Structures are given as C-alpha cells and as structure tokens.
Tab-separated table of C-alpha atoms in Angstrom:
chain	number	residue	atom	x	y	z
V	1	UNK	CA	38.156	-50.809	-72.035
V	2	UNK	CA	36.043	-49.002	-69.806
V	3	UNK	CA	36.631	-46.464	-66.995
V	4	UNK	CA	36.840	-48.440	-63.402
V	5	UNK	CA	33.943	-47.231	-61.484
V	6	UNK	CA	33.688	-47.902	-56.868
V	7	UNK	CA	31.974	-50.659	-55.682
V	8	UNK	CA	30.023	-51.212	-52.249
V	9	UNK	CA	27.649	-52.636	-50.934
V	10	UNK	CA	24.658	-51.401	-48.786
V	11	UNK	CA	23.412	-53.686	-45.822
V	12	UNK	CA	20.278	-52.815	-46.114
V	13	UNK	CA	18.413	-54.823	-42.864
V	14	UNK	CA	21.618	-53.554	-41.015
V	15	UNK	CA	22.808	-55.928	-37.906
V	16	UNK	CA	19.242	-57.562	-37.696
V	17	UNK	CA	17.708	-60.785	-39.270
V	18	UNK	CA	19.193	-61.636	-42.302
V	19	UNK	CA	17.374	-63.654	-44.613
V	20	UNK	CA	13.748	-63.098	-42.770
V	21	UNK	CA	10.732	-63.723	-44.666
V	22	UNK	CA	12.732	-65.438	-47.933
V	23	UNK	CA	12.912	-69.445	-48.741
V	24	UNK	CA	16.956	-68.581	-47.329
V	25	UNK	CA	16.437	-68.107	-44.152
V	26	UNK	CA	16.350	-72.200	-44.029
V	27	UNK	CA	20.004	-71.917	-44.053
V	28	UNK	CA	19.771	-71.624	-40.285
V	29	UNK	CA	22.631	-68.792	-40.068
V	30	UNK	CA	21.914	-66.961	-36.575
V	31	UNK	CA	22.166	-63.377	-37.511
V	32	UNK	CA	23.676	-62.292	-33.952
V	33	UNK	CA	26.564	-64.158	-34.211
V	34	UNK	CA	29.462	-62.874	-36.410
V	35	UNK	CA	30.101	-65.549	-39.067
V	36	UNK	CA	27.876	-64.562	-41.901
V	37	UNK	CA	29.158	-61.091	-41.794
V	38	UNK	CA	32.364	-62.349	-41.809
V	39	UNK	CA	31.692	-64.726	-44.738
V	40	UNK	CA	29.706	-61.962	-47.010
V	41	UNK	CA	32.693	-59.565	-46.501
V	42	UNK	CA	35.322	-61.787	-47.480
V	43	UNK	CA	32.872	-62.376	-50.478
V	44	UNK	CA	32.844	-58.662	-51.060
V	45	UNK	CA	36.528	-58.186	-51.066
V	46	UNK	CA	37.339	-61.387	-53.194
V	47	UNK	CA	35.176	-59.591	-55.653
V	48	UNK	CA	36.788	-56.074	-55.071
V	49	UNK	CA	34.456	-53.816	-53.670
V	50	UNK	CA	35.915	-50.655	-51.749
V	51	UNK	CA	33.202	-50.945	-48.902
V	52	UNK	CA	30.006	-52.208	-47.243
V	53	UNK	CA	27.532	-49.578	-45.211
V	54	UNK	CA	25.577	-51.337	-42.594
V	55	UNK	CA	22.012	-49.688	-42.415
V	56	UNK	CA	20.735	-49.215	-38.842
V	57	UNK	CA	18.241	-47.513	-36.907
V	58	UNK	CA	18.524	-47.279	-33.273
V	59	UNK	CA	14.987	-46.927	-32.520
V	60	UNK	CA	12.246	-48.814	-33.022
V	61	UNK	CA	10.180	-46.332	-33.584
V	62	UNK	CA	7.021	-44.033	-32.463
V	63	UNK	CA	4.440	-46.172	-30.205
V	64	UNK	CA	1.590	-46.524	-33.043
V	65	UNK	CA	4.214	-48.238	-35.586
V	66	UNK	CA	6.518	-50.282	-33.273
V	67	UNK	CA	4.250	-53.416	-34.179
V	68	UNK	CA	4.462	-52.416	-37.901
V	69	UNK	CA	8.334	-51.852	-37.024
V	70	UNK	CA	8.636	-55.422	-35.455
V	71	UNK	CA	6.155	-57.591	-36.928
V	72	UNK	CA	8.128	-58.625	-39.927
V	73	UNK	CA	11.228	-57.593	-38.979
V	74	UNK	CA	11.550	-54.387	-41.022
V	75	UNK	CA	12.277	-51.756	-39.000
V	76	UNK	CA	13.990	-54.159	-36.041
V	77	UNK	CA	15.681	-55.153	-33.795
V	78	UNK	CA	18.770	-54.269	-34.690
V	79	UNK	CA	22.218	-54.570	-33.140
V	80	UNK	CA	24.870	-52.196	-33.323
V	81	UNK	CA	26.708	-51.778	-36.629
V	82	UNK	CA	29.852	-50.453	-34.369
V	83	UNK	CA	30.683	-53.440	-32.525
V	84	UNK	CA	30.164	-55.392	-35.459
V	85	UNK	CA	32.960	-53.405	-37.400
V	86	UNK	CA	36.047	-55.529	-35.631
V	87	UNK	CA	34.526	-58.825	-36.625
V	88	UNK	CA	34.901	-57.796	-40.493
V	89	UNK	CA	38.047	-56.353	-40.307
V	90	UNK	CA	39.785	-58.795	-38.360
V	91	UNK	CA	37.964	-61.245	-41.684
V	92	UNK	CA	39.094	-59.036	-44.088
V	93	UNK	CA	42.316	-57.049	-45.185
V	94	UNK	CA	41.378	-54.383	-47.681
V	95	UNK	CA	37.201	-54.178	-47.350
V	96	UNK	CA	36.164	-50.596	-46.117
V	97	UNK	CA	33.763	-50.969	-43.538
V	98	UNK	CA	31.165	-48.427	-42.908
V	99	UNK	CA	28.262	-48.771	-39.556
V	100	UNK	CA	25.708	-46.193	-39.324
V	101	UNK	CA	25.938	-43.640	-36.654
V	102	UNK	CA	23.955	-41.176	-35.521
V	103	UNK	CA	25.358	-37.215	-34.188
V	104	UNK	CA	22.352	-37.976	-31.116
V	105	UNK	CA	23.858	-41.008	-29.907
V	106	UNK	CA	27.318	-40.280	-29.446
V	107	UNK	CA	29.091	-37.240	-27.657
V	108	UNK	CA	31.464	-35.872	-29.661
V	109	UNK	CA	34.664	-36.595	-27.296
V	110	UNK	CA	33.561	-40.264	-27.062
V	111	UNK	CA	32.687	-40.643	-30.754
V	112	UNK	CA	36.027	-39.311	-31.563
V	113	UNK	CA	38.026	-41.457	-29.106
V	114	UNK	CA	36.035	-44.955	-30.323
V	115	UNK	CA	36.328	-44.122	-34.171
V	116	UNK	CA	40.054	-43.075	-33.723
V	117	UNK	CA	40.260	-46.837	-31.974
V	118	UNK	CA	38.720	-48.414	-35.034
V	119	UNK	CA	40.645	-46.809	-37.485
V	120	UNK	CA	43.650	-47.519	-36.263
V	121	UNK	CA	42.769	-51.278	-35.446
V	122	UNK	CA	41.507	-51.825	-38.986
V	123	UNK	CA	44.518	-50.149	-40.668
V	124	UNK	CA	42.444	-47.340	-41.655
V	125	UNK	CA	39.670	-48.931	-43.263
V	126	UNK	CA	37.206	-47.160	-40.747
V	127	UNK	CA	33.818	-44.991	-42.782
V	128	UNK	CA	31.063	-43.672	-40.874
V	129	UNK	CA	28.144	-43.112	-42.438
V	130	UNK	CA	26.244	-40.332	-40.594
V	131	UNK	CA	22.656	-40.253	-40.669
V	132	UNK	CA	20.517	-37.239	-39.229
V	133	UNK	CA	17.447	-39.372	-38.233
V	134	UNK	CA	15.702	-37.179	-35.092
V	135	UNK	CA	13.013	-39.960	-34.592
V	136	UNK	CA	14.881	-41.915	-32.309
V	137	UNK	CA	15.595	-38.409	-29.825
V	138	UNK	CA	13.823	-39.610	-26.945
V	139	UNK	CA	16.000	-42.387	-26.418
V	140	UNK	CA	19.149	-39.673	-25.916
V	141	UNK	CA	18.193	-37.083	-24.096
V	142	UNK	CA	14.387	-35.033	-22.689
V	143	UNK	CA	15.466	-32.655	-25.393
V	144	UNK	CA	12.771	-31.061	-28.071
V	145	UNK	CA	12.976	-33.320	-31.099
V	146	UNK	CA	15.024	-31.301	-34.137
V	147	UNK	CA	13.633	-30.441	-37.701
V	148	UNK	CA	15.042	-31.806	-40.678
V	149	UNK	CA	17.748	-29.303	-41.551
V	150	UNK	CA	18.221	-28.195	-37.616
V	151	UNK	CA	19.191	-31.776	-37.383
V	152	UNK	CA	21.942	-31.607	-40.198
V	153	UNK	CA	23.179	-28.215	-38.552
V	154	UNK	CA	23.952	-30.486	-35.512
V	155	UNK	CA	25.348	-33.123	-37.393
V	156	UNK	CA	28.159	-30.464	-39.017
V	157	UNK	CA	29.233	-29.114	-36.000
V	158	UNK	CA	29.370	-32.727	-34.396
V	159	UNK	CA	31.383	-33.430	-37.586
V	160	UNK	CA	33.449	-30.611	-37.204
V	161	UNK	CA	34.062	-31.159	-33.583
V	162	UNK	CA	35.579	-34.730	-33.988
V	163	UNK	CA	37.871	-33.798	-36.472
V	164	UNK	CA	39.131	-31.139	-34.479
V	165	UNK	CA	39.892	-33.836	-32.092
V	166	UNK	CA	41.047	-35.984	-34.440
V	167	UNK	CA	43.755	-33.296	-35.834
V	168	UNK	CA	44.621	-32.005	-31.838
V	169	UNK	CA	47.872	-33.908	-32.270
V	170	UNK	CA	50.254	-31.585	-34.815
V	171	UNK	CA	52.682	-32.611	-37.055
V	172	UNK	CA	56.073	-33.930	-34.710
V	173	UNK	CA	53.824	-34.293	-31.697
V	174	UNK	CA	54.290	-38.165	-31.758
V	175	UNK	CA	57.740	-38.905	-31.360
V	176	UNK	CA	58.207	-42.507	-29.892
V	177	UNK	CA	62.159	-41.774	-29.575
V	178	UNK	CA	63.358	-44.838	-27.926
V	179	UNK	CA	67.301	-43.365	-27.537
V	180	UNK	CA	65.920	-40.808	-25.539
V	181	UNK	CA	62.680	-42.231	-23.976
V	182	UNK	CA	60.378	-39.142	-25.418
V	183	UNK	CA	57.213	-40.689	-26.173
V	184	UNK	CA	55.137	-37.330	-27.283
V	185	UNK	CA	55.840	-33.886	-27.032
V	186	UNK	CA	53.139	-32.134	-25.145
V	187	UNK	CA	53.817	-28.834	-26.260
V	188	UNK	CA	52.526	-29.769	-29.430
V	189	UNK	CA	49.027	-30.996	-28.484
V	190	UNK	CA	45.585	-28.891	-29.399
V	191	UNK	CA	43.513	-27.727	-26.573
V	192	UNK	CA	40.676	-27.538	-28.191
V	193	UNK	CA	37.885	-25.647	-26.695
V	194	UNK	CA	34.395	-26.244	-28.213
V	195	UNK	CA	31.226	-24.749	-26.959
V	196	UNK	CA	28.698	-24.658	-29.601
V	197	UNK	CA	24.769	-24.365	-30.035
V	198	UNK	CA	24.440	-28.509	-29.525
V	199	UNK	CA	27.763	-29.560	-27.791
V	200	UNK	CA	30.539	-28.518	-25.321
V	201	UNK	CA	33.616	-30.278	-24.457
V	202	UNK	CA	37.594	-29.537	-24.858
V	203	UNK	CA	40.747	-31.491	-25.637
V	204	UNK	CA	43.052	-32.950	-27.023
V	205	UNK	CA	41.799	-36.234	-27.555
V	206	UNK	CA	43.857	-39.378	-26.204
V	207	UNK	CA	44.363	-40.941	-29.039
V	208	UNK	CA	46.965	-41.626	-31.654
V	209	UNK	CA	47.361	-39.473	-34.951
V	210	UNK	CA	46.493	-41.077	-37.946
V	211	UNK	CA	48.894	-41.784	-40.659
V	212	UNK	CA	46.616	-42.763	-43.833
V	213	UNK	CA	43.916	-40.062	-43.339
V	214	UNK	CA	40.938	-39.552	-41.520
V	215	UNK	CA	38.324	-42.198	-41.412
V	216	UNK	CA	35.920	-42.279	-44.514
V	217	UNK	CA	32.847	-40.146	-44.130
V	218	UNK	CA	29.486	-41.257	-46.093
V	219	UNK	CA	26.400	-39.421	-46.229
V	220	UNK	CA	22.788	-40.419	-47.686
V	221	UNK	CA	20.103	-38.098	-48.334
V	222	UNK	CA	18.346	-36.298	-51.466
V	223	UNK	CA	17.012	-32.693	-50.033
V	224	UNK	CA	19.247	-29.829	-50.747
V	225	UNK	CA	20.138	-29.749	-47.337
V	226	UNK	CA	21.594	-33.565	-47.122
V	227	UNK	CA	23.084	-32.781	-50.327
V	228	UNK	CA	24.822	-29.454	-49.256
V	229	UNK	CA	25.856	-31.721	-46.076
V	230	UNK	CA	27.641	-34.259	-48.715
V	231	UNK	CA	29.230	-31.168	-50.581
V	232	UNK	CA	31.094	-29.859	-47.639
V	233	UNK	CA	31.908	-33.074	-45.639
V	234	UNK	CA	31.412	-36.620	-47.299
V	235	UNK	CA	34.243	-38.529	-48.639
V	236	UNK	CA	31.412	-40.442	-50.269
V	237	UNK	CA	27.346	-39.649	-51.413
V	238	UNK	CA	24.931	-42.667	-51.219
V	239	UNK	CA	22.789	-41.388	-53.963
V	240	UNK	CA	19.099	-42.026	-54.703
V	241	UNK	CA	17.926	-40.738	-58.195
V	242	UNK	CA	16.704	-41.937	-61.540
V	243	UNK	CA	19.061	-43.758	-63.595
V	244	UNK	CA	18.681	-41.441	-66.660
V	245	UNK	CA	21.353	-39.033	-67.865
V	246	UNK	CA	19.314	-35.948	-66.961
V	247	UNK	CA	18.841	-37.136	-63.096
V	248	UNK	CA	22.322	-38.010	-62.699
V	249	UNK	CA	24.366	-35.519	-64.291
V	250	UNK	CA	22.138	-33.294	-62.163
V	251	UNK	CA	22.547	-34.718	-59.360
V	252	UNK	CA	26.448	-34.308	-59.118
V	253	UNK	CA	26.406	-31.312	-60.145
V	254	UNK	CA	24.304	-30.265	-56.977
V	255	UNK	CA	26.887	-32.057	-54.996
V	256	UNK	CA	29.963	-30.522	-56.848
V	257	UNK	CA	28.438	-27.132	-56.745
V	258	UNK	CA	28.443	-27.829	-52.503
V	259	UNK	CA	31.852	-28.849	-52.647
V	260	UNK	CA	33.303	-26.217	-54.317
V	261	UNK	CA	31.102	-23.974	-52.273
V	262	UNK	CA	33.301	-24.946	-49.315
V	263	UNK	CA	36.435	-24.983	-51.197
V	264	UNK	CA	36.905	-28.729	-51.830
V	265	UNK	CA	37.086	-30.247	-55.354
V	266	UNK	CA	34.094	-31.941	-56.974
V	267	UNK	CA	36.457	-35.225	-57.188
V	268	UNK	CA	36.229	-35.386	-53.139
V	269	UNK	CA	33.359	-36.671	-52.777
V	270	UNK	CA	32.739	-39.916	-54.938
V	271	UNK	CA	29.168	-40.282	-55.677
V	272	UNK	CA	27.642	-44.136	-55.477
V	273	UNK	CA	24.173	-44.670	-57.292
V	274	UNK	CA	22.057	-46.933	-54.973
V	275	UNK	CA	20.792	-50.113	-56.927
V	276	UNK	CA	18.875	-53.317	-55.685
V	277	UNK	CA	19.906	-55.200	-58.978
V	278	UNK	CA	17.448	-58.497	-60.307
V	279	UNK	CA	20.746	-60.372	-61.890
V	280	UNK	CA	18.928	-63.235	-64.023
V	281	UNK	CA	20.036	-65.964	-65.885
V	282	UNK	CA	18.659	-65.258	-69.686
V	283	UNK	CA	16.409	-62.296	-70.941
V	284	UNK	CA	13.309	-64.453	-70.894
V	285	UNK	CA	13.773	-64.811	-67.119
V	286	UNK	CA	13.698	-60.931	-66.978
V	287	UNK	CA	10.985	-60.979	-68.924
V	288	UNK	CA	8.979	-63.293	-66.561
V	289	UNK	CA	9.578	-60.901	-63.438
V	290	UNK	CA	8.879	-57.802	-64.788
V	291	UNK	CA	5.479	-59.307	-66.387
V	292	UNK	CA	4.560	-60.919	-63.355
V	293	UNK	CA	4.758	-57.499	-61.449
V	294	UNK	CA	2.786	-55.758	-63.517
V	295	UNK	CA	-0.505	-56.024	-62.078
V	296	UNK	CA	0.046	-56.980	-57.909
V	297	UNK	CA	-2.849	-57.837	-56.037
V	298	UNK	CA	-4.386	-56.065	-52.567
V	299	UNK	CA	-1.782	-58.360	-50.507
V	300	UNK	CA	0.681	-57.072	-52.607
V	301	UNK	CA	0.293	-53.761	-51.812
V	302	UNK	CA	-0.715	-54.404	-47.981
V	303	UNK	CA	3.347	-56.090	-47.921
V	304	UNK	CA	5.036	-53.160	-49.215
V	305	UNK	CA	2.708	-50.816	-47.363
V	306	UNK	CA	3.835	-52.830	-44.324
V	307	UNK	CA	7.364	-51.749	-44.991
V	308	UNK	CA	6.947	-48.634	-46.117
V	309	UNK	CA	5.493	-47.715	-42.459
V	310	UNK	CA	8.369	-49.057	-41.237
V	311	UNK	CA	10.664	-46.722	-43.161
V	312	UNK	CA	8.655	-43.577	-42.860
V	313	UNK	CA	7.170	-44.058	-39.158
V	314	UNK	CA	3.931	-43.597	-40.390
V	315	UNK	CA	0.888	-46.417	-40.507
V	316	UNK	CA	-0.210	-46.507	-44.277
V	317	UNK	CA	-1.595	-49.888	-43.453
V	318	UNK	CA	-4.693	-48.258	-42.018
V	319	UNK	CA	-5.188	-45.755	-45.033
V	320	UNK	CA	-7.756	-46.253	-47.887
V	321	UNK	CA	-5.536	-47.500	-50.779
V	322	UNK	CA	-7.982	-45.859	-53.381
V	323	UNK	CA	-8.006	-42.187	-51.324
V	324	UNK	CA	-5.292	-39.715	-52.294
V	325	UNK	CA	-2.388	-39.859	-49.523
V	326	UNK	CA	-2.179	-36.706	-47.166
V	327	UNK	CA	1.594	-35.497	-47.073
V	328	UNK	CA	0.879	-33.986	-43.865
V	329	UNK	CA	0.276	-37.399	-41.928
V	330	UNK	CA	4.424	-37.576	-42.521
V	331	UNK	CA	6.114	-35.776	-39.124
V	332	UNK	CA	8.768	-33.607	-39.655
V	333	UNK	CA	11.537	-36.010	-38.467
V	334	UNK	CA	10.223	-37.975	-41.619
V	335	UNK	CA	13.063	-37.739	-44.390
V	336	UNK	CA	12.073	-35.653	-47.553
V	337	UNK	CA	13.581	-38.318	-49.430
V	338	UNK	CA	11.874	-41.107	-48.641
V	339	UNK	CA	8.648	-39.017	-48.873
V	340	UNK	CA	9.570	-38.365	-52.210
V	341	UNK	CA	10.558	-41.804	-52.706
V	342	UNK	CA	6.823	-43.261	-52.098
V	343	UNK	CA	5.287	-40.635	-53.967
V	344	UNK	CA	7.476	-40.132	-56.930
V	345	UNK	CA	5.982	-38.075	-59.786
V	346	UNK	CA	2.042	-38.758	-59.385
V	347	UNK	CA	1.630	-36.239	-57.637
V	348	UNK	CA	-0.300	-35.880	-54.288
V	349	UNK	CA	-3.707	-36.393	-55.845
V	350	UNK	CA	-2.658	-39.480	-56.769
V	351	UNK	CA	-4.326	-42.455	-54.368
V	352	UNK	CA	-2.379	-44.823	-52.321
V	353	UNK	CA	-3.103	-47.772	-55.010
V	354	UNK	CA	-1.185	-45.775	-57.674
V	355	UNK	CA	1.714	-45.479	-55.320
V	356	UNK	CA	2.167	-48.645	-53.640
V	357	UNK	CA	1.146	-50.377	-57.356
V	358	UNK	CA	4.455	-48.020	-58.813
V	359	UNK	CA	6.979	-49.627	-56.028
V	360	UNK	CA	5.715	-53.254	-56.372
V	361	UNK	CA	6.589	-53.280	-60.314
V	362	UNK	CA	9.714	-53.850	-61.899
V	363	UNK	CA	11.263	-52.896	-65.239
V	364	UNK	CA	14.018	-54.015	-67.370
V	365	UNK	CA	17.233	-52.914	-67.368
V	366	UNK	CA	17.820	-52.933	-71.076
V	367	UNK	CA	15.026	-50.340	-71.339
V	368	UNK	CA	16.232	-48.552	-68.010
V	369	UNK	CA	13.075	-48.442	-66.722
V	370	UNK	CA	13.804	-50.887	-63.989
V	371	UNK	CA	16.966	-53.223	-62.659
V	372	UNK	CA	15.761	-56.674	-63.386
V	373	UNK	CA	18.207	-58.234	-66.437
V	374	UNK	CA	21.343	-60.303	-66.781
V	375	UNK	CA	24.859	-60.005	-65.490
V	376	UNK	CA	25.573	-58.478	-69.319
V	377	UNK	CA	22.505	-56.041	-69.295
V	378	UNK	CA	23.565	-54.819	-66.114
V	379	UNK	CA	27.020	-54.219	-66.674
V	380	UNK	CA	25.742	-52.609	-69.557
V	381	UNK	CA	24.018	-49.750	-67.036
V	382	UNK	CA	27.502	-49.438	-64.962
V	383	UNK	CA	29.161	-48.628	-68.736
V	384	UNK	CA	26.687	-46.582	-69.658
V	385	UNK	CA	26.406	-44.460	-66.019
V	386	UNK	CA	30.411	-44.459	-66.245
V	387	UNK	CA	30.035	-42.410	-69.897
V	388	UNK	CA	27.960	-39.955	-67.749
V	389	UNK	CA	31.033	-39.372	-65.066
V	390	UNK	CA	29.558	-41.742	-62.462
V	391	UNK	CA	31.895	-42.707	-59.262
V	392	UNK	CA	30.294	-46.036	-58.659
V	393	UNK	CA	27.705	-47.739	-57.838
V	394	UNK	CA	26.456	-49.505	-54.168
V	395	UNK	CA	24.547	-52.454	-54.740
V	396	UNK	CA	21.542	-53.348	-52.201
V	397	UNK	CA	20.914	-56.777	-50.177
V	398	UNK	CA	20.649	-58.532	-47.446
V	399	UNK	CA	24.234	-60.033	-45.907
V	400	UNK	CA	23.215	-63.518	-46.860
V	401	UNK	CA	25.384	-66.550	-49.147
V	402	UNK	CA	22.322	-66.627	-51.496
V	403	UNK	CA	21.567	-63.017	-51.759
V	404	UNK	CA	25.391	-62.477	-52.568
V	405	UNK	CA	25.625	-65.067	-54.534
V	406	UNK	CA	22.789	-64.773	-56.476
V	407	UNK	CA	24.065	-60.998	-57.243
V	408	UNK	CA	27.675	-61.370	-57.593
V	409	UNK	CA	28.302	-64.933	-59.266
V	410	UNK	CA	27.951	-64.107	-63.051
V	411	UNK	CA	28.360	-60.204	-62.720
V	412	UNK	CA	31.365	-59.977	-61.070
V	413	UNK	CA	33.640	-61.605	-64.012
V	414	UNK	CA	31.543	-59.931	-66.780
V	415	UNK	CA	32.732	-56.348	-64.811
V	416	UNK	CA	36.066	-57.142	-64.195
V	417	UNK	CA	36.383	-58.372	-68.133
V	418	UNK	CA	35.203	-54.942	-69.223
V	419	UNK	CA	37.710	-52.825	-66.839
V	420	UNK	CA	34.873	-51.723	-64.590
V	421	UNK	CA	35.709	-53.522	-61.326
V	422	UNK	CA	38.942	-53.393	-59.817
V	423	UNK	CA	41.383	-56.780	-59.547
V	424	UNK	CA	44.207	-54.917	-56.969
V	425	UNK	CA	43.341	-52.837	-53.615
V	426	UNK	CA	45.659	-49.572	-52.957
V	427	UNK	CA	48.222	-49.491	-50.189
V	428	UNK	CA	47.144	-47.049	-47.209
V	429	UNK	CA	43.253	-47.983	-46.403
V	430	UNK	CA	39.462	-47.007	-47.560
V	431	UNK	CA	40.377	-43.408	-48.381
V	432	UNK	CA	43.641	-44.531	-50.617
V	433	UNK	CA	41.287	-46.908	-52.469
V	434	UNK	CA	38.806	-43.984	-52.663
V	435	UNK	CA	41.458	-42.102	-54.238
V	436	UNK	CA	42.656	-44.344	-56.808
V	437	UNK	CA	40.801	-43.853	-59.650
C-alpha cells in the first residue's frame, strides 16, 4: 500500500464568480451568497482533504488592465476570503480552511486579534495563506510601493509580530478558577513592545490562548526569496514546479535547506504540488484533448493572453504575438514566478506565439508531460510523486458541483483504495491533521 500523501484544494477564482464563462454557470448558483461554498467544502471533507486556500486579490489592478481585470471576470471582483471562512466552518467539522491575506491590508494588532477569533471559533482549523502582492499598495496607504523581496521582509516581521501576540499569554496565565473567581492572572501577560522598519504597536493581545497550536500558515511563491520565506515560517508550501523527479526533489530541498537554516525540521513545512488535473473517463478521451490542443488558433491565444494580463498586470493583448516578449514591460511588483511561469524555458527570444501556444496545450499524464488522463493515470502521478518524498498535492478549480465533481467522482475511491487519501481526520484541528502523517 502506498504512503498517504495531504490533500487540498486551491480556489483558484477566490470569492468571485464561480462557474463564469463555462456551460456550468447555467446552474444559476449566485456566487455571493454562501451555499456553494458550503456545499463544495462538505464535498471536500467527505472526500478527506486537509484544506481549501481561497485565492484572492484585493485589487483590481493598475488603470490600463482593470478592463482586462474585469472583462471576463479574471482578475475580479472579488469578495473577501475572511468573512467567508465562518460560513465553511460552521458547514464543516474537520476541513482546514485557508483565505488569502495580505501583510498591507491588515495591521498587525488587528490581524492578530481577528485570526485569534477564527481559530478559536473553528476549533482550530484557521490557515492563512500570506501573499506579498505590492500591486494593490495604493489602496492601503500613500506609501512608496515595495520591491519584491522588500515586500517579503515586511511580510516576516508582520509574521513575527502576530505571533508574538499570539504567544503574549504564558503558560498558567488563563486560569478560569471558578472556586475562587480568578479569571486570568495578569502578571503573566506579555507586553510586547514592537517598533520595527514597517510596523509599531504593543500588547498583549485580548484574546484567548490557543490550545491546539497556532493557526496554519501557507505560503506560495517560486523565487528564492518566497522560498526562504516558506523555510522559516510556513506550516505549508503551495508549490509550482515540473512534475519530474529532478524539479521536485530540488525543490524541497531548497525549502528544507531554509528550514533548517532557521532551526526548524524539513518535516515542518509540508510541501503541496499545485495541479489543475483533466480526470477523463477512458484513455481515448485523453487522447482527444491533448490532440485537440495541439495546434490553437489566434482566438486561442488572444483568451489566455486575456488572462494572463490579468495575472501579471500587464496588457499582452496589445503585443505582437509573433515579436519576442520584452521582460522589462513586467513592473517590479510583478511576481518572478509567474514571469517565469509564461515564459518557461524558450527563452526571451522566443515570440509571444511560442509562449501563449506552450500554455494552451495539454499533455498526458501517463507520459508526464501534461495532467489530462483518468482517475487511474492520475493516481498513478500521486504514487509516483509519493516515491520521490512528496507531502501532497493541492488540486486546482473553481468551487463549483460540476468542477468538483467532475474531479473528485472516480479519483477519490481509486486514492483511497491505494492508501493515498486519508478515510479518518486527527483530533486537535488543521495543524494535528498536518502532523499526522
């Protein structure tokens, strides 16, 4: 039997219109009310994942892409993965459940004080997943706009601060005696007195200890910088690499080598391979898809360079596709990653054709040169990334029945036949499920 490996799930569209621009959306589900959340995590725990991370960005954007942003619903609008949190708890019992936040848009005494709230309300199945984005500055403050790795320095010490709230209550400070009316003991609370390069603000926080660990941090982001920020403070990597031995053995080790760096253990930080899965129903299905992909047409491309400016804040819509694209027309707030992501290994000579062309075709699993197979060949990737040391894996989707569905029906039984998915939750919340295996 194989080795269990962690499940999630990545909302990728975030608290925005699920199901836009696919045959689906005729369900008629209104995507600002709570029940298909609520419905896709209680699918999502039936089927034993340890979390879901909703995506969100809480800006819409420069001026010159906000239509590119909008239009089709890529880029926004969005509501706010917080306030959604309570509505999946309160549906679910054991389902981690992880919004996007950002270090800009929350002072650290606040963020604290809220996340403490949510973690004790959900019986500690509170993650954050903290993002570094600087585009979306403006909206926070008159302040200069940060750099790439200036922005992860402020997202440590943010980090650092909260948890310093977090742990302000010591050990016998709660005492809740009811014989002799002692609620806490004073004595034994933290001042804590921060003043650092991006925030200032003291202690202790009012707010309960917690009694089955901090909330669950998550961290994306491929530069050496984002991955040295996993090393030293995630509970959990959202990892972006090529699904070849090579690639990911390499990949933890970078992550490994910046946990142990800061004097944590490699096995801290469990390390989930993004994958936007193509779960078929025979081989000559798969077949089919990837064939079909091979050779897209102009309004092909013009769709995925549509979202594509959404993600990277930049108009590609207006380039030349058969010109060689100009790194430099990326600002610096742009993540490396997804930089990297577009451009891959052709190289920047390489014209905006070749590019776009690359992300609109598919592969087959069962040659790992793409994700589009059965529930069998698929599983067959999870084994084989599990032989390598993997943590887990965090599939990719809308939160939609049919999207869900469509992923989860046949591949959920084939997993949990081969020992890969877990059939029980831990007692004690996201990071005890984290731990178990």
């Amino acid at each position: 039997m194989s080795r269990p490996q962690h499940f999630g799930w990545f909302l990728a569209r975030g608290f925005g219109p699920q199901g836009w621009g696919y045959p689906a959306l005729d369900w008629d589900y209104d995507w600002t009310r709570p029940e298909v959340y609520q419905d896709a995590a209680r699918t999502l725990e039936q089927a034993g994942f340890d979390l879901v991370i909703i995506e969100d960005a809480p800006s819409l954007g420069s001026p010159s892409t906000i239509d590119l942003r909008v239009r089709h619903a890529f880029g926004g609008p969005k509501h706010d993965p917080l306030l959604l949190a309570p509505y999946l708890f309160q549906a679910t019992r054991h389902l981690g459940v992880v919004p996007t936040v950002n270090p800009a848009a929350y002072l650290p005494y606040t963020a604290a004080r809220q996340f403490a709230t949510l973690q004790h309300l959900s019986g500690h199945r509170l993650g954050l997943n903290v993002v570094t984005d600087t585009g979306s500055a403006r909206h926070f403050s008159d302040t200069p706009q940060l750099g790439h790795d200036e922005a992860y320095d402020r997202a440590e010490e943010w980090l650092a601060g909260i948890r310093a709230l977090w742990h302000s209550w010591d050990d016998g400070a709660l005492v809740a005696d009811r014989e002799t009316g002692v609620y806490a003991d004073g004595a034994k609370l933290q001042p804590v007195r921060h003043r650092g390069e991006h925030f200032a603000f003291d202690g202790p926080l009012n707010a309960l200890p917690f009694t089955d660990g901090d909330p669950a941090i998550v961290s994306p982001g491929g530069s050496g910088r984002g991955l040295g920020f996993a090393g030293a403070n995630s509970d959990v990597q959202l990892a972006l690499a090529s699904l070849n031995e090579k690639s990911v053995r390499d990949y933890r080790a970078r992550v490994h080598e910046a946990a142990i760096a800061k004097g944590r253990q490699p096995e801290d930080v469990k390390i989930l391979f993004a994958i936007q899965p193509v779960i078929t129903t025979s081989s000559e299905e798969a077949d089919r898809i990837v064939a079909a992909s091979a050779h897209p047409d102009d309004a092909a491309l013009v769709q995925i360079a549509r979202k594509q400016s959404s993600d990277l804040e930049t108009d590609l819509t207006s380039l030349d596709l058969d010109k060689a694209l100009d790194p430099s027309i990326f600002g610096a707030h742009v993540s490396r990653g997804s930089i990297q992501r577009l451009i891959g290994d052709r190289g920047e000579d390489a014209p905006l054709r070749a590019h776009l062309t690359a992300l609109a075709r598919t592969g087959r699993i069962t040659d790992r040169s793409g994700f589009v197979g059965t529930a069998e060949e698929f599983a067959d990737l999870v084994e084989e990334l599990g032989e390598w040391g993997n943590d887990g894996v965090l599939l990719w989707g809308d939160f939609h029945p049919v999207t869900l569905h469509r992923t989860l029906d046949e591949l959920v039984p084939i997993l949990r036949r081969r020992g890969i998915l877990r059939r029980a939750y831990a007692d004690g919340g996201l990071q005890e499920n984290l731990r178990a295996f």
